[in-house]
Amino acid sequence: ADIVVGTHALFSDDVTFADLALAVVDEQHRFGVEQRDELRHTATGATHMLHMTATPIPRTIALTVFGDLDTSVLQQLPHGRAGVHTYRVREDNPTWMERMYARLGEEIANGGRVFVVCARIDPTEAAGDDTRQLHTVAEMVDHLHAQPPLADATIGMLHGRMKPEEKDRVMADFIAGSTQILVSTTVIEVGVDVPSATAMVIWDADRFGLAQLHQLRGRIGRGVHPGICFVIDPGSTTGGIAVKRLETFTSTTDGFALAEADVELRREGDVLGAQQSGFRSGLRVLSALRDGDIIASARRAAGEIVTKDPTLASYPALAAAVQTLSDAGDYLERT
C-alpha cells in the first residue's frame, strides 16, 4: 500500500511499516506524546511529520515556541461557513434561561438542528470528585420537553454505551431532520458534520476544558447559516478559574488564542517529557508565553552551534548537559 489511513490502531504492536516517509496526524491534540513518537521513529528511520489541529492544546503552543514545530496557520473559515456566536448563560438566572430556550425554538422553527451536550449519561454514572449533581443525557429529554418553546420538538439521544448501529441510526435521523434536537455526551466531539446544525447547548460547561469546549463548538455553524452556542454556567457553585475559562471561551473562536489562554491557566506540562499539561510545568524559570523571544534566540544560537560542531566536541559542558537531559527523559525530539 502506498497510502494507509487509520485510527489509533496504527500504533498497535503488530503494525509495521515497510518504508514510512510521511505521517499526517489529524486532530493532533487527541494523541499522546509517545503515540506520535511511534510514527516519528520507525524501523526505517526518521519520518517527516505533519500535525493538524483546529484545537491546539498547551503542549502544542509550547512546541511551536520551542521550535520543535514549524507552524502554518489557516485563519479564514472554510468557504460557505457563517461562523458561531457564543454566549455564557447562568443557570440560576431564569430570564436568561427562558430566552435561551426561546432561541432554540426559533432555530428549530427556521429549519436548524440543535445539539445539547451533557457531561454524564445517567445519574448512576460515577461522579468522581464532583460536589454537585451534573445534568445527564437520560434526564435531559424530559427537561427539554418541559420547556414551552421545545414541547413539540423531536429529541434523540446519543452516547458511548449505545451499539454502533444505534448510533448510526440516531445520527441519520438527526441529519435527515426527523430528529430536531440531539442530546449527547462528548461522543460528537470529532467527526460529526451536520451543516444544518445551528445551535448547541453545553451543560455544566465548567467541567470541560477549553480545548474540548472549542472542539464541541466546531460541530455547529458548518453550513451557510450562523451558529449559536450557549455554555451553561451553574452560577454560584462555579470557581474562579472556571469562570475565567468560560469568559475566555465566549470571547474568541481562535483556537490558538484559546490554547495560549489554556497555557496561562494550566501551564504547558513537561515540555521535555510525556506530560502534555498540568500545573507542574517542566520549566523552572522560563514561561512558554512570556519568554518566547528568549527561547527563539536560544534556538537560533543552538542551531548555529550544532551546524558548526554537530558532536559538541568544542563544548564539553554543553554536551554533558544535553546528555544528562537525554538520559533523564529521552524525549528531546518528541512532538
Coordinates of C-alpha atoms in Angstrom, one line a residue:
A1 CA 0.0 0.0 0.0
D2 CA 1.3 3.5 -0.9
I3 CA -1.1 5.3 1.5
V4 CA -2.6 3.9 4.7
V5 CA -5.4 5.7 6.5
G6 CA -6.2 4.5 10.0
T7 CA -7.2 5.3 13.6
H8 CA -5.2 4.7 16.8
A9 CA -4.9 1.1 15.6
L10 CA -1.9 2.1 13.5
F11 CA 0.0 2.3 16.8
S12 CA -0.5 -1.4 17.6
D13 CA 2.5 -3.5 18.3
D14 CA 1.7 -5.8 15.4
V15 CA 1.6 -3.0 12.8
T16 CA 4.9 -2.3 11.0
F17 CA 5.7 -0.1 8.0
A18 CA 8.0 -1.1 5.2
D19 CA 9.2 2.5 4.4
L20 CA 7.2 5.2 6.2
A21 CA 8.3 8.5 4.8
L22 CA 5.4 10.8 5.8
A23 CA 2.9 10.7 8.7
V24 CA 0.0 13.1 8.7
V25 CA -1.7 13.2 12.2
D26 CA -5.1 14.8 12.1
E27 CA -6.6 16.1 15.4
Q28 CA -3.1 16.2 16.9
H29 CA -4.4 17.1 20.3
R30 CA -6.1 13.8 20.7
F31 CA -2.9 11.8 20.5
G32 CA -0.3 11.2 23.2
V33 CA 3.4 12.2 23.0
E34 CA 4.5 8.5 22.9
Q35 CA 1.9 7.6 20.3
R36 CA 3.1 10.3 17.9
D37 CA 6.7 9.3 18.6
E38 CA 6.0 5.8 17.4
L39 CA 5.2 7.2 13.9
R40 CA 8.1 9.6 14.1
H41 CA 10.8 6.9 14.7
T42 CA 10.2 3.7 12.8
A43 CA 12.5 0.8 11.9
T44 CA 13.3 2.5 8.6
G45 CA 14.4 5.8 10.2
A46 CA 13.0 9.2 11.0
T47 CA 9.7 10.2 9.4
H48 CA 8.5 13.5 8.1
M49 CA 5.6 14.7 10.3
L50 CA 2.6 16.9 9.6
H51 CA 0.4 17.6 12.6
M52 CA -3.1 19.1 12.0
T53 CA -5.5 20.5 14.6
A54 CA -8.2 23.1 14.9
T55 CA -7.9 22.8 18.7
P56 CA -4.3 23.3 19.9
I57 CA -3.6 22.2 23.5
P58 CA -1.0 23.9 25.8
R59 CA 1.7 21.5 24.6
T60 CA 1.1 22.4 21.0
I61 CA 1.8 26.1 21.9
A62 CA 4.9 25.2 23.8
L63 CA 6.2 23.1 21.0
T64 CA 5.8 25.9 18.5
V65 CA 7.5 28.3 20.9
F66 CA 10.4 26.0 21.5
G67 CA 10.9 25.4 17.8
D68 CA 10.2 21.7 17.5
L69 CA 7.4 22.5 15.1
D70 CA 7.2 24.9 12.2
T71 CA 3.7 26.4 12.1
S72 CA 1.3 27.3 9.3
V73 CA -2.0 28.8 10.3
L74 CA -5.2 29.0 8.2
Q75 CA -7.1 31.9 9.8
Q76 CA -10.1 32.0 7.4
L77 CA -13.2 30.0 7.8
P78 CA -13.8 27.3 5.1
H79 CA -15.8 28.8 2.2
G80 CA -19.5 28.9 2.8
R81 CA -19.4 28.9 6.6
A82 CA -21.1 31.7 8.6
G83 CA -19.3 31.4 11.9
V84 CA -20.5 30.9 15.5
H85 CA -21.6 33.3 18.3
T86 CA -21.0 32.1 21.8
Y87 CA -22.8 33.1 25.0
R88 CA -22.4 32.2 28.7
V89 CA -25.7 31.7 30.4
R90 CA -26.0 31.4 34.2
E91 CA -28.3 28.6 35.1
D92 CA -29.5 30.5 38.2
N93 CA -30.9 33.3 36.0
P94 CA -34.4 32.3 35.0
T95 CA -34.8 35.2 32.5
W96 CA -31.6 34.2 30.6
M97 CA -32.6 30.5 30.6
E98 CA -36.0 31.3 29.2
R99 CA -34.6 33.4 26.5
M100 CA -32.1 30.6 25.6
Y101 CA -34.9 28.0 25.2
A102 CA -36.8 30.5 23.1
R103 CA -33.8 30.9 20.8
L104 CA -33.5 27.2 20.4
G105 CA -37.2 27.1 19.4
E106 CA -36.5 29.8 16.9
E107 CA -33.6 27.8 15.4
I108 CA -35.8 24.7 15.0
A109 CA -38.6 26.8 13.5
N110 CA -36.2 28.0 10.9
G111 CA -35.1 24.5 10.0
G112 CA -32.0 24.3 12.2
R113 CA -30.9 21.4 14.4
V114 CA -29.8 21.6 18.0
F115 CA -27.0 19.8 19.9
V116 CA -27.4 19.5 23.7
V117 CA -24.3 18.2 25.4
C118 CA -24.2 16.7 28.9
A119 CA -21.2 15.5 30.9
R120 CA -22.9 12.3 32.1
I121 CA -25.0 9.6 30.6
D122 CA -27.3 8.9 33.6
P123 CA -27.4 9.6 37.3
T124 CA -25.8 6.3 38.2
E125 CA -22.6 7.2 36.4
A126 CA -19.7 7.7 38.7
A127 CA -19.4 11.3 39.6
G128 CA -15.7 11.3 40.6
D129 CA -14.8 14.2 42.8
D130 CA -17.8 16.4 41.7
T131 CA -19.5 18.0 44.6
R132 CA -22.8 18.7 42.7
Q133 CA -25.2 16.6 40.6
L134 CA -24.4 17.1 36.9
H135 CA -27.0 17.1 34.2
T136 CA -27.3 13.8 32.3
V137 CA -28.4 12.7 28.9
A138 CA -31.1 10.4 30.4
E139 CA -32.8 13.2 32.2
M140 CA -32.3 15.9 29.7
V141 CA -35.0 14.8 27.2
D142 CA -37.8 15.2 29.8
H143 CA -36.3 18.5 30.9
L144 CA -36.3 19.9 27.4
H145 CA -39.8 18.8 26.6
A146 CA -40.9 20.7 29.8
Q147 CA -39.8 24.0 28.2
P148 CA -42.7 25.5 26.3
P149 CA -40.7 26.5 23.2
L150 CA -39.4 22.9 22.9
A151 CA -42.5 21.0 23.9
D152 CA -43.2 19.6 20.4
A153 CA -39.6 19.1 19.3
T154 CA -38.4 15.6 18.4
I155 CA -35.5 14.7 20.6
G156 CA -32.9 11.9 20.2
M157 CA -30.2 10.6 22.5
L158 CA -26.6 9.6 21.7
H159 CA -23.9 8.3 24.0
G160 CA -21.0 5.9 24.2
R161 CA -22.9 2.9 25.6
M162 CA -25.0 2.6 22.5
K163 CA -24.2 0.0 19.8
P164 CA -22.7 1.3 16.6
E165 CA -25.8 0.5 14.6
E166 CA -27.9 2.5 17.1
K167 CA -25.5 5.5 16.9
D168 CA -25.7 5.4 13.1
R169 CA -29.5 5.3 13.1
V170 CA -29.7 8.2 15.6
M171 CA -27.3 10.3 13.7
A172 CA -29.1 9.6 10.4
D173 CA -32.4 10.7 11.9
F174 CA -30.7 13.9 13.1
I175 CA -29.2 14.7 9.7
A176 CA -32.5 14.0 7.9
G177 CA -34.4 16.3 10.2
S178 CA -36.8 13.7 11.7
T179 CA -34.9 14.4 15.0
Q180 CA -34.6 18.2 15.7
I181 CA -32.6 18.0 19.0
L182 CA -29.8 15.6 19.7
V183 CA -28.9 15.2 23.4
S184 CA -25.5 13.7 23.6
T185 CA -22.3 13.2 25.5
T186 CA -19.0 14.3 24.0
V187 CA -19.1 11.4 21.5
I188 CA -20.0 14.1 19.0
E189 CA -16.7 16.0 19.6
V190 CA -15.0 14.7 16.5
G191 CA -16.0 13.5 13.0
V192 CA -19.6 14.8 13.1
D193 CA -20.6 17.1 10.2
V194 CA -24.2 18.3 10.1
P195 CA -24.4 21.5 8.1
S196 CA -28.0 22.1 9.3
A197 CA -26.9 22.1 13.0
T198 CA -27.1 25.8 14.0
A199 CA -27.3 25.7 17.8
M200 CA -25.6 24.0 20.7
V201 CA -26.1 24.0 24.5
I202 CA -23.3 22.7 26.7
W203 CA -24.5 22.0 30.2
D204 CA -22.1 22.1 33.2
A205 CA -19.6 23.8 30.9
D206 CA -17.2 24.5 33.8
R207 CA -16.5 20.7 33.8
F208 CA -15.0 20.9 30.3
G209 CA -11.5 22.2 29.3
L210 CA -11.1 25.0 26.8
A211 CA -9.8 22.6 24.0
Q212 CA -12.9 20.4 24.5
L213 CA -15.3 23.2 24.5
H214 CA -13.8 24.6 21.3
Q215 CA -13.9 21.2 19.7
L216 CA -17.6 20.8 20.6
R217 CA -18.5 24.2 19.3
G218 CA -16.9 23.2 16.0
R219 CA -19.9 20.9 15.4
I220 CA -22.2 23.8 14.6
G221 CA -22.2 26.7 12.1
R222 CA -20.8 24.4 9.4
G223 CA -23.3 25.4 6.8
V224 CA -24.5 28.7 5.3
H225 CA -26.4 29.7 8.5
P226 CA -24.5 31.1 11.5
G227 CA -24.3 29.0 14.7
I228 CA -25.2 30.0 18.2
C229 CA -23.5 28.2 21.2
F230 CA -24.7 28.5 24.8
V231 CA -22.4 27.4 27.6
I232 CA -24.3 26.9 30.8
D233 CA -22.6 28.2 34.0
P234 CA -24.2 26.8 37.1
G235 CA -23.7 30.1 38.8
S236 CA -22.7 30.4 42.5
T237 CA -21.0 27.0 42.5
T238 CA -18.6 27.9 39.8
G239 CA -15.0 28.5 40.9
G240 CA -12.9 31.5 39.8
I241 CA -10.7 29.7 37.3
A242 CA -13.7 28.0 35.8
V243 CA -15.4 31.4 35.3
K244 CA -12.3 32.8 33.6
R245 CA -12.1 29.7 31.3
L246 CA -15.8 30.3 30.2
E247 CA -15.3 34.0 29.8
T248 CA -12.2 33.3 27.6
F249 CA -14.1 30.7 25.6
T250 CA -17.0 33.1 24.8
S251 CA -14.6 35.9 23.8
T252 CA -13.0 34.2 20.8
T253 CA -13.2 31.4 18.3
D254 CA -9.5 31.5 17.6
G255 CA -8.0 28.1 18.5
F256 CA -4.5 29.4 19.1
A257 CA -5.8 32.2 21.3
L258 CA -7.7 29.7 23.4
A259 CA -4.6 27.5 23.6
E260 CA -2.5 30.4 24.8
A261 CA -5.1 31.2 27.5
D262 CA -5.0 27.5 28.4
V263 CA -1.3 27.7 28.9
E264 CA -1.8 30.6 31.3
L265 CA -4.5 28.7 33.2
R266 CA -2.9 25.3 33.5
R267 CA 0.6 25.6 32.1
E268 CA 2.3 23.6 29.3
G269 CA 3.2 20.5 31.1
D270 CA 6.6 18.9 30.9
V271 CA 7.9 20.1 27.5
L272 CA 10.8 17.6 27.7
G273 CA 8.5 14.7 28.8
A274 CA 5.3 13.0 28.1
Q275 CA 3.0 15.0 30.4
Q276 CA 1.0 17.2 28.0
S277 CA -0.4 19.7 30.5
G278 CA -0.6 20.3 34.2
F279 CA 0.1 22.9 36.9
R280 CA 3.6 21.5 37.5
S281 CA 5.5 22.8 34.5
G282 CA 8.7 21.2 33.3
L283 CA 10.1 24.8 33.0
R284 CA 11.7 26.0 36.2
V285 CA 12.4 29.6 35.1
L286 CA 11.1 30.2 31.6
S287 CA 7.5 30.8 30.6
A288 CA 6.5 29.4 27.1
L289 CA 4.4 32.6 26.5
R290 CA 6.2 35.3 28.4
D291 CA 9.7 34.4 27.3
G292 CA 9.1 33.5 23.7
D293 CA 11.8 35.9 22.4
I294 CA 14.4 34.5 24.7
I295 CA 13.5 30.9 23.7
A296 CA 13.7 31.9 20.0
S297 CA 17.1 33.5 20.5
A298 CA 18.4 30.4 22.3
R299 CA 17.1 28.2 19.4
R300 CA 19.0 30.3 16.9
A301 CA 22.2 30.1 18.9
A302 CA 21.8 26.4 19.4
G303 CA 21.3 25.9 15.6
E304 CA 24.5 27.8 14.8
I305 CA 26.5 25.8 17.3
V306 CA 25.2 22.4 16.1
T307 CA 25.8 23.4 12.5
K308 CA 29.4 24.2 13.2
D309 CA 30.0 21.4 15.7
P310 CA 27.4 18.6 15.5
T311 CA 29.1 16.5 18.2
L312 CA 29.6 19.5 20.5
A313 CA 33.3 18.4 20.8
S314 CA 34.3 22.0 21.5
Y315 CA 31.6 22.4 24.1
P316 CA 32.1 19.6 26.7
A317 CA 30.0 21.2 29.4
L318 CA 27.1 21.7 27.0
A319 CA 27.4 18.2 25.6
A320 CA 27.3 16.9 29.2
A321 CA 24.2 18.9 30.0
V322 CA 22.4 17.6 26.9
Q323 CA 23.4 14.0 27.7
T324 CA 22.0 14.4 31.2
L325 CA 18.6 15.6 29.9
S326 CA 18.6 12.9 27.3
D327 CA 19.3 10.2 29.9
A328 CA 16.6 11.6 32.2
G329 CA 13.8 11.6 29.7
D330 CA 14.8 10.8 26.2
Y331 CA 12.0 13.0 24.9
L332 CA 14.0 15.9 23.5
E333 CA 12.9 15.3 19.9
R334 CA 9.3 14.3 20.7
T335 CA 6.4 16.4 19.4

